[in-house]
mmCIF file of C-alpha atoms in Angstrom:
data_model
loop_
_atom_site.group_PDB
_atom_site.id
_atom_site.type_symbol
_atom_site.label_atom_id
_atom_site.label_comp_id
_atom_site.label_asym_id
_atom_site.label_seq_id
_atom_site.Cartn_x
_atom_site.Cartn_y
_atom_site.Cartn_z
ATOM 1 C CA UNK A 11 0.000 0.000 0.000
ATOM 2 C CA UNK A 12 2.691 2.581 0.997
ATOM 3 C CA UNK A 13 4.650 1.820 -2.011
ATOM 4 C CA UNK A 14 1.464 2.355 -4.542
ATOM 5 C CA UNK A 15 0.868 5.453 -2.371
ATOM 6 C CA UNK A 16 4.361 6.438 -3.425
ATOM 7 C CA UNK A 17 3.654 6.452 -6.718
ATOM 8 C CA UNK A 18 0.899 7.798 -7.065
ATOM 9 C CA UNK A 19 2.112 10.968 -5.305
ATOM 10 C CA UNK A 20 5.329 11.211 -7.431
ATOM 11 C CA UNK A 21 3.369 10.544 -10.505
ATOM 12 C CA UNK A 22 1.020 13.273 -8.967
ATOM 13 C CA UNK A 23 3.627 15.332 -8.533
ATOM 14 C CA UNK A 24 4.933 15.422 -11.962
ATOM 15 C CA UNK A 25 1.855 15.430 -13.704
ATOM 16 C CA UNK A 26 1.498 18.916 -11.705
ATOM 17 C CA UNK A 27 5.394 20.006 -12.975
ATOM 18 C CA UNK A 28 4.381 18.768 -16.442
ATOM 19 C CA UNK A 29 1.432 21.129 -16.624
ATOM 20 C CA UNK A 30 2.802 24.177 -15.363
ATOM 21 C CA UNK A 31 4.495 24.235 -19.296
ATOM 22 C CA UNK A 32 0.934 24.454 -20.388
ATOM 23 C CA UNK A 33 0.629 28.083 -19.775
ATOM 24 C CA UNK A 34 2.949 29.037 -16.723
ATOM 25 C CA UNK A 35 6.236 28.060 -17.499
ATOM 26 C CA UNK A 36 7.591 29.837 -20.887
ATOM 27 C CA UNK A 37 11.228 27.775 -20.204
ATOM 28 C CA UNK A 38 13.084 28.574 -23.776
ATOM 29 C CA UNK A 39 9.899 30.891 -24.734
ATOM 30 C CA UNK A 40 11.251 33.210 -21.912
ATOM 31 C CA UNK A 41 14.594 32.397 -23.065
ATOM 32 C CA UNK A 42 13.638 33.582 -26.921
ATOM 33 C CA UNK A 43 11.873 36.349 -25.256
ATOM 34 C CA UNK A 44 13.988 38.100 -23.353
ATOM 35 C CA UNK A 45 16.989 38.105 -26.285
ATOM 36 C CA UNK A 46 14.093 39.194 -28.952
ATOM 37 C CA UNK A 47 13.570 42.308 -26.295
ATOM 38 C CA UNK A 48 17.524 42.634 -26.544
ATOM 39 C CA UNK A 49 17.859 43.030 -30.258
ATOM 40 C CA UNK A 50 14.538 44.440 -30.539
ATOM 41 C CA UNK A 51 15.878 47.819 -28.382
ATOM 42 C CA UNK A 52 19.592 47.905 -29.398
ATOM 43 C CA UNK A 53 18.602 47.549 -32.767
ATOM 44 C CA UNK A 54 15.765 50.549 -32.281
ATOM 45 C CA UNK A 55 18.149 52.837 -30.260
ATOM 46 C CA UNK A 56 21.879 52.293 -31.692
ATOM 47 C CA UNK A 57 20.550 51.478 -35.650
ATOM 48 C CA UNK A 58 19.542 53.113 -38.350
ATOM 49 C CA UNK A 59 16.005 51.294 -39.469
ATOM 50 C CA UNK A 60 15.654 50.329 -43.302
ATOM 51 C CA UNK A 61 12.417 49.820 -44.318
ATOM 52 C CA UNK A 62 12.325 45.462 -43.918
ATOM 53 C CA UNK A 63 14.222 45.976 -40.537
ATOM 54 C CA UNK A 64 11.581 48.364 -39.303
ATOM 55 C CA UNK A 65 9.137 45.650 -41.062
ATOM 56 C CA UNK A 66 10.636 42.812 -38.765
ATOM 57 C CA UNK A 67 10.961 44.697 -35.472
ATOM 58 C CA UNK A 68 7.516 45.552 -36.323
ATOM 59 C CA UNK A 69 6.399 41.632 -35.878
ATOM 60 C CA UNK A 70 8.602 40.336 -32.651
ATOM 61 C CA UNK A 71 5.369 40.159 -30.875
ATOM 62 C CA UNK A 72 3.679 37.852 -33.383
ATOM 63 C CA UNK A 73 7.157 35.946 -33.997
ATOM 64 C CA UNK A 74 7.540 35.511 -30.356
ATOM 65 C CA UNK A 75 4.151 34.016 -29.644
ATOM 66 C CA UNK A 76 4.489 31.652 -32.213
ATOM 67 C CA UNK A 77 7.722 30.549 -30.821
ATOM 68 C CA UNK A 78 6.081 30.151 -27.748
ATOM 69 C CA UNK A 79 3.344 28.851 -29.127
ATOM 70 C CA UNK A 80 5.461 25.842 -31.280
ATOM 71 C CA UNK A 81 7.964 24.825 -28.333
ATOM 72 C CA UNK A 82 4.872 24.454 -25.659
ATOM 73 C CA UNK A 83 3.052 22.020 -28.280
ATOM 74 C CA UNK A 84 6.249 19.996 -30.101
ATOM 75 C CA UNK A 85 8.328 20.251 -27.223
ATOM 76 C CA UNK A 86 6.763 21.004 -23.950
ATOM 77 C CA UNK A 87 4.036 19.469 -24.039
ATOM 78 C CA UNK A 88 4.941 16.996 -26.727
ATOM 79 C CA UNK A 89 2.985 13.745 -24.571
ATOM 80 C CA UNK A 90 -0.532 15.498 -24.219
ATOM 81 C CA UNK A 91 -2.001 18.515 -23.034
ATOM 82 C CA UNK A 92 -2.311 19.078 -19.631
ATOM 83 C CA UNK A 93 -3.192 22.746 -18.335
ATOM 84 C CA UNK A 94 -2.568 23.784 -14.927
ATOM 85 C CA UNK A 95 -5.288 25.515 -13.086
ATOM 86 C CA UNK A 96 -4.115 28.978 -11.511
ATOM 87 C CA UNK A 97 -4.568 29.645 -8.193
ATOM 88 C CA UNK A 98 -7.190 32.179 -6.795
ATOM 89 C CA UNK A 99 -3.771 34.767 -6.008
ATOM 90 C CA UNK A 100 -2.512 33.796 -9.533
ATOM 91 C CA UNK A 101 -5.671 34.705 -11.092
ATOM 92 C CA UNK A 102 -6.391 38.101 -9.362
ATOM 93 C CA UNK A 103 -3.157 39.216 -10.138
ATOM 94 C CA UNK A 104 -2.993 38.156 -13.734
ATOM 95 C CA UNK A 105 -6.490 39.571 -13.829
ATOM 96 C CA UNK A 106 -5.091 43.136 -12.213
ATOM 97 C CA UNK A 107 -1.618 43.207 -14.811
ATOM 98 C CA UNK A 108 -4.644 43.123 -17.499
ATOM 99 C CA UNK A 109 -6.871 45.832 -16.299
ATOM 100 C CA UNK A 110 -3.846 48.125 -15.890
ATOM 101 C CA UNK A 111 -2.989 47.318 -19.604
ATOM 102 C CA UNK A 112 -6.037 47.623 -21.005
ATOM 103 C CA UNK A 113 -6.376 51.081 -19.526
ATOM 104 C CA UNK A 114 -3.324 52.712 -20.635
ATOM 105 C CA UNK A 115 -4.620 51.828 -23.713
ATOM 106 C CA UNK A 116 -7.338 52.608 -23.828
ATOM 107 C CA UNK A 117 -6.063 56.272 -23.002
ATOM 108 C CA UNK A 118 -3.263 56.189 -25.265
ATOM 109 C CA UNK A 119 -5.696 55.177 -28.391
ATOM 110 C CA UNK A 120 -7.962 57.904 -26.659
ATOM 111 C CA UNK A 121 -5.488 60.335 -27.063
ATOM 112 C CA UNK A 122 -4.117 59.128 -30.871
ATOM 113 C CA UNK A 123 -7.684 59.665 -31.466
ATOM 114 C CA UNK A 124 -8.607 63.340 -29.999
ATOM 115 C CA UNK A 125 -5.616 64.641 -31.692
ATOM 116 C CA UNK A 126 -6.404 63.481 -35.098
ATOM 117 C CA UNK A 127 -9.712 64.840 -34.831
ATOM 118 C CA UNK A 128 -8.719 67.754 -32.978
ATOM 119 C CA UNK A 129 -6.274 68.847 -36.008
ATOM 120 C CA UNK A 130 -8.528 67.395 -38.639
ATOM 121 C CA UNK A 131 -6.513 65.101 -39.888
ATOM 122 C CA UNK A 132 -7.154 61.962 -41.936
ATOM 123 C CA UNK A 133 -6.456 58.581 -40.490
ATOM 124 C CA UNK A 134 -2.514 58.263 -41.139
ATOM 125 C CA UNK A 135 -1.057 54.399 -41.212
ATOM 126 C CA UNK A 136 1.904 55.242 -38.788
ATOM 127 C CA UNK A 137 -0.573 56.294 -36.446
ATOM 128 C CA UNK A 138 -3.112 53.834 -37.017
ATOM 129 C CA UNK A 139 -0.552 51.213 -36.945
ATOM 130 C CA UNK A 140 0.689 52.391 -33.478
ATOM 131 C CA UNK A 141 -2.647 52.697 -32.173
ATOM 132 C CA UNK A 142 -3.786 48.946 -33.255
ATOM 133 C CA UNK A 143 -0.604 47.538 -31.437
ATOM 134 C CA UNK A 144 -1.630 49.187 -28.682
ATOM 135 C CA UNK A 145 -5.096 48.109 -28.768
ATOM 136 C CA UNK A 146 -3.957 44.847 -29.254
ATOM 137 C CA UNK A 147 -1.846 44.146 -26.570
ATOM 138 C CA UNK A 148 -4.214 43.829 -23.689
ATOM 139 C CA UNK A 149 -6.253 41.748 -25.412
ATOM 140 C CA UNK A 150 -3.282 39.741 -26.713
ATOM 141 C CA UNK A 151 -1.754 39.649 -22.775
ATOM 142 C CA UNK A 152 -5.674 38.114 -21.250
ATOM 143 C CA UNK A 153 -4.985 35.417 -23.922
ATOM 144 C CA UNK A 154 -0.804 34.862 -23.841
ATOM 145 C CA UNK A 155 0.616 36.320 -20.809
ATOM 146 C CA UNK A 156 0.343 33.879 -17.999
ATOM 147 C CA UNK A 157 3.662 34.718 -15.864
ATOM 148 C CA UNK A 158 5.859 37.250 -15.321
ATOM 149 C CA UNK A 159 8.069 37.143 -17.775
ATOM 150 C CA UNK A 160 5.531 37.182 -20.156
ATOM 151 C CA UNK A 161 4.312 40.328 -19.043
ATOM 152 C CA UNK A 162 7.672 41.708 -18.957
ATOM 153 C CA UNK A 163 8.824 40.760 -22.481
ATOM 154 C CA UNK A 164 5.438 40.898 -23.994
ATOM 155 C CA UNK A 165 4.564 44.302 -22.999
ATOM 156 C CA UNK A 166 8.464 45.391 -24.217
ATOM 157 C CA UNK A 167 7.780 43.771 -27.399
ATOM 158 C CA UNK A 168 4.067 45.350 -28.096
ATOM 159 C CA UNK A 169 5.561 49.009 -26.884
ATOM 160 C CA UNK A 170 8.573 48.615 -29.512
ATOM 161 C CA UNK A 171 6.765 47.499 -32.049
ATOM 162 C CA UNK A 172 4.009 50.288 -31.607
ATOM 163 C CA UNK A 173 6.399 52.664 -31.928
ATOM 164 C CA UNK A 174 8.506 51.204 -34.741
ATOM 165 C CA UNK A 175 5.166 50.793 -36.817
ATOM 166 C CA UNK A 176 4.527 54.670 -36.024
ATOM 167 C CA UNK A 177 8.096 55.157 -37.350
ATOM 168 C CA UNK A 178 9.883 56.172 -34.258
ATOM 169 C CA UNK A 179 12.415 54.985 -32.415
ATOM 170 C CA UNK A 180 13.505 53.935 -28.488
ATOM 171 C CA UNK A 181 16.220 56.242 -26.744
ATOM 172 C CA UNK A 182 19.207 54.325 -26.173
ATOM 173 C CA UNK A 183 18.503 55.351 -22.738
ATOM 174 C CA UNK A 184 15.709 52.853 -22.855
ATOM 175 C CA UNK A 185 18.437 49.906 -22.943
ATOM 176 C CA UNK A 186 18.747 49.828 -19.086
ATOM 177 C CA UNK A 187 15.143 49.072 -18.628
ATOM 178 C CA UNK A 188 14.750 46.522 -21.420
ATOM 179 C CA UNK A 189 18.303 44.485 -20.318
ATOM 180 C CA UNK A 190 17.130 44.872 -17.155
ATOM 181 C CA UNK A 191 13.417 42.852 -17.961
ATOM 182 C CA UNK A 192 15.071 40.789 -20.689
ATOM 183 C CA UNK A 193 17.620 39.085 -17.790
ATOM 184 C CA UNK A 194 14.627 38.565 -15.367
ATOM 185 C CA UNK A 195 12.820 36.431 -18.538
ATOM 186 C CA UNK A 196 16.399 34.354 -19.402
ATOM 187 C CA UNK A 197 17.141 34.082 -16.108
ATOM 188 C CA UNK A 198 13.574 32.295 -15.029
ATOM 189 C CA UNK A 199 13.302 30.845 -19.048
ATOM 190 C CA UNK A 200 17.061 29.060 -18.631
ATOM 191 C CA UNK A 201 15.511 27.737 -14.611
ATOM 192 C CA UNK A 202 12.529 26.427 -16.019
ATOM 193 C CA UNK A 203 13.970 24.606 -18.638
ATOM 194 C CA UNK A 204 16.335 23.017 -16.501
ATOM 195 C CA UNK A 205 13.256 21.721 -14.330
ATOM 196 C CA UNK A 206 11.327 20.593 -17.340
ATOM 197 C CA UNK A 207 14.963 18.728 -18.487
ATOM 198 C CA UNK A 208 14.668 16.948 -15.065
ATOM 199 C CA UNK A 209 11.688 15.756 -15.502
ATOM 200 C CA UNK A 210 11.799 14.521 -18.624
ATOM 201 C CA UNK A 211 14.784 12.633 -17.254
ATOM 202 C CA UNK A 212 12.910 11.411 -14.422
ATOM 203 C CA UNK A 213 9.958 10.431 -16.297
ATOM 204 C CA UNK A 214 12.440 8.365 -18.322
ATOM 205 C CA UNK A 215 14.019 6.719 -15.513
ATOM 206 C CA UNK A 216 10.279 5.765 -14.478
ATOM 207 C CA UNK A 217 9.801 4.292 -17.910
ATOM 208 C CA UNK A 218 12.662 2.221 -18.367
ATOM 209 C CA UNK A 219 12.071 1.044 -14.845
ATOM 210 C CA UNK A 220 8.570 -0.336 -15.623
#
């Protein structure tokens, strides 16, 4: 009995660690992340943007969610789906990081907005552009952003790209702050991959011993 009570608790146990890579854990996503958020500014404050560059900064957001995106199901999650529920702390404050978002934008697209029709100007596609990355990105974070570093590297990635598509560019200044977010995504990313390589290992061990 104490033996099948063993296992189920250690199989318990890292069916619970294999889910967390359902949503939680970004592990190389981070990883990708937080050095997309490294070129992404160095390249907007130290660079000179050609038209395809500005094109490609434009899109880390979509290029890094579908990185995310392919290493959760071919790698991550490669045996099956299984999603972690959140806990009630985990889902206030997830719930809080997207109400902030989604008001700062909707003031900044507020403002975009008065000041075109305040000058009676026609829609222009650098502003529109910035103001539809902006719209997008709380509704992008309540579907994508389910950790920290998400919100950290996500929000870096929707800002740069808002302003690249308006055809502006980051102060270098801006480097500190973005180095600063993009080590805090590696940093977890690089941990949680090590986890998930530990328990692939140990799920291994289980198999061979079986």
């Amino acid at each position: 009995m104490n033996a099948t009570t063993e296992t189920l608790d250690r199989l318990a146990d890292q069916t619970a660690r294999y889910a967390r890579y359902a949503r939680g854990a970004g592990g190389l996503g981070s990883v990708i992340g937080g050095v997309m958020v490294l070129a992404a500014f160095a390249l907007n404050g130290f660079v000179d943007l050609t038209p395809p560059l500005r094109g490609l900064l434009a899109a880390t957001p979509l290029l890094w969610l579908s990185a995310k995106a392919l290493l959760r199901r071919h790698y991550y999650q490669a045996a099956g789906t299984v999603v972690a529920q959140p806990s009630s702390t985990e889902r206030r404050t997830r719930f809080w990081m997207v109400l902030l978002l989604a008001l700062i934008a909707v003031i900044v697209v507020g403002v975009v907005a008065a000041a075109m029709v305040r000058d009676g100007r026609a829609p222009e596609w650098p502003l529109l552009g910035y103001a539809l990355m902006v719209g997008i990105m709380p509704i992008a974070a309540w579907r994508w952003f389910w950790s920290v570093s998400d919100f950290l590297v996500g929000v870096l990635l929707f800002c740069q790209s808002a302003v690249v598509l308006m055809g502006g560019n980051y102060p270098a200044s801006w480097m500190i702050y973005a180095a600063a977010c993009a080590g805090i995504a590696i940093l977890y990313g690089w941990r949680e991959h090590r986890d998930y390589l530990a328990l692939r290992s140990e799920i291994c061990r289980r198999g061979r011993a079986e």
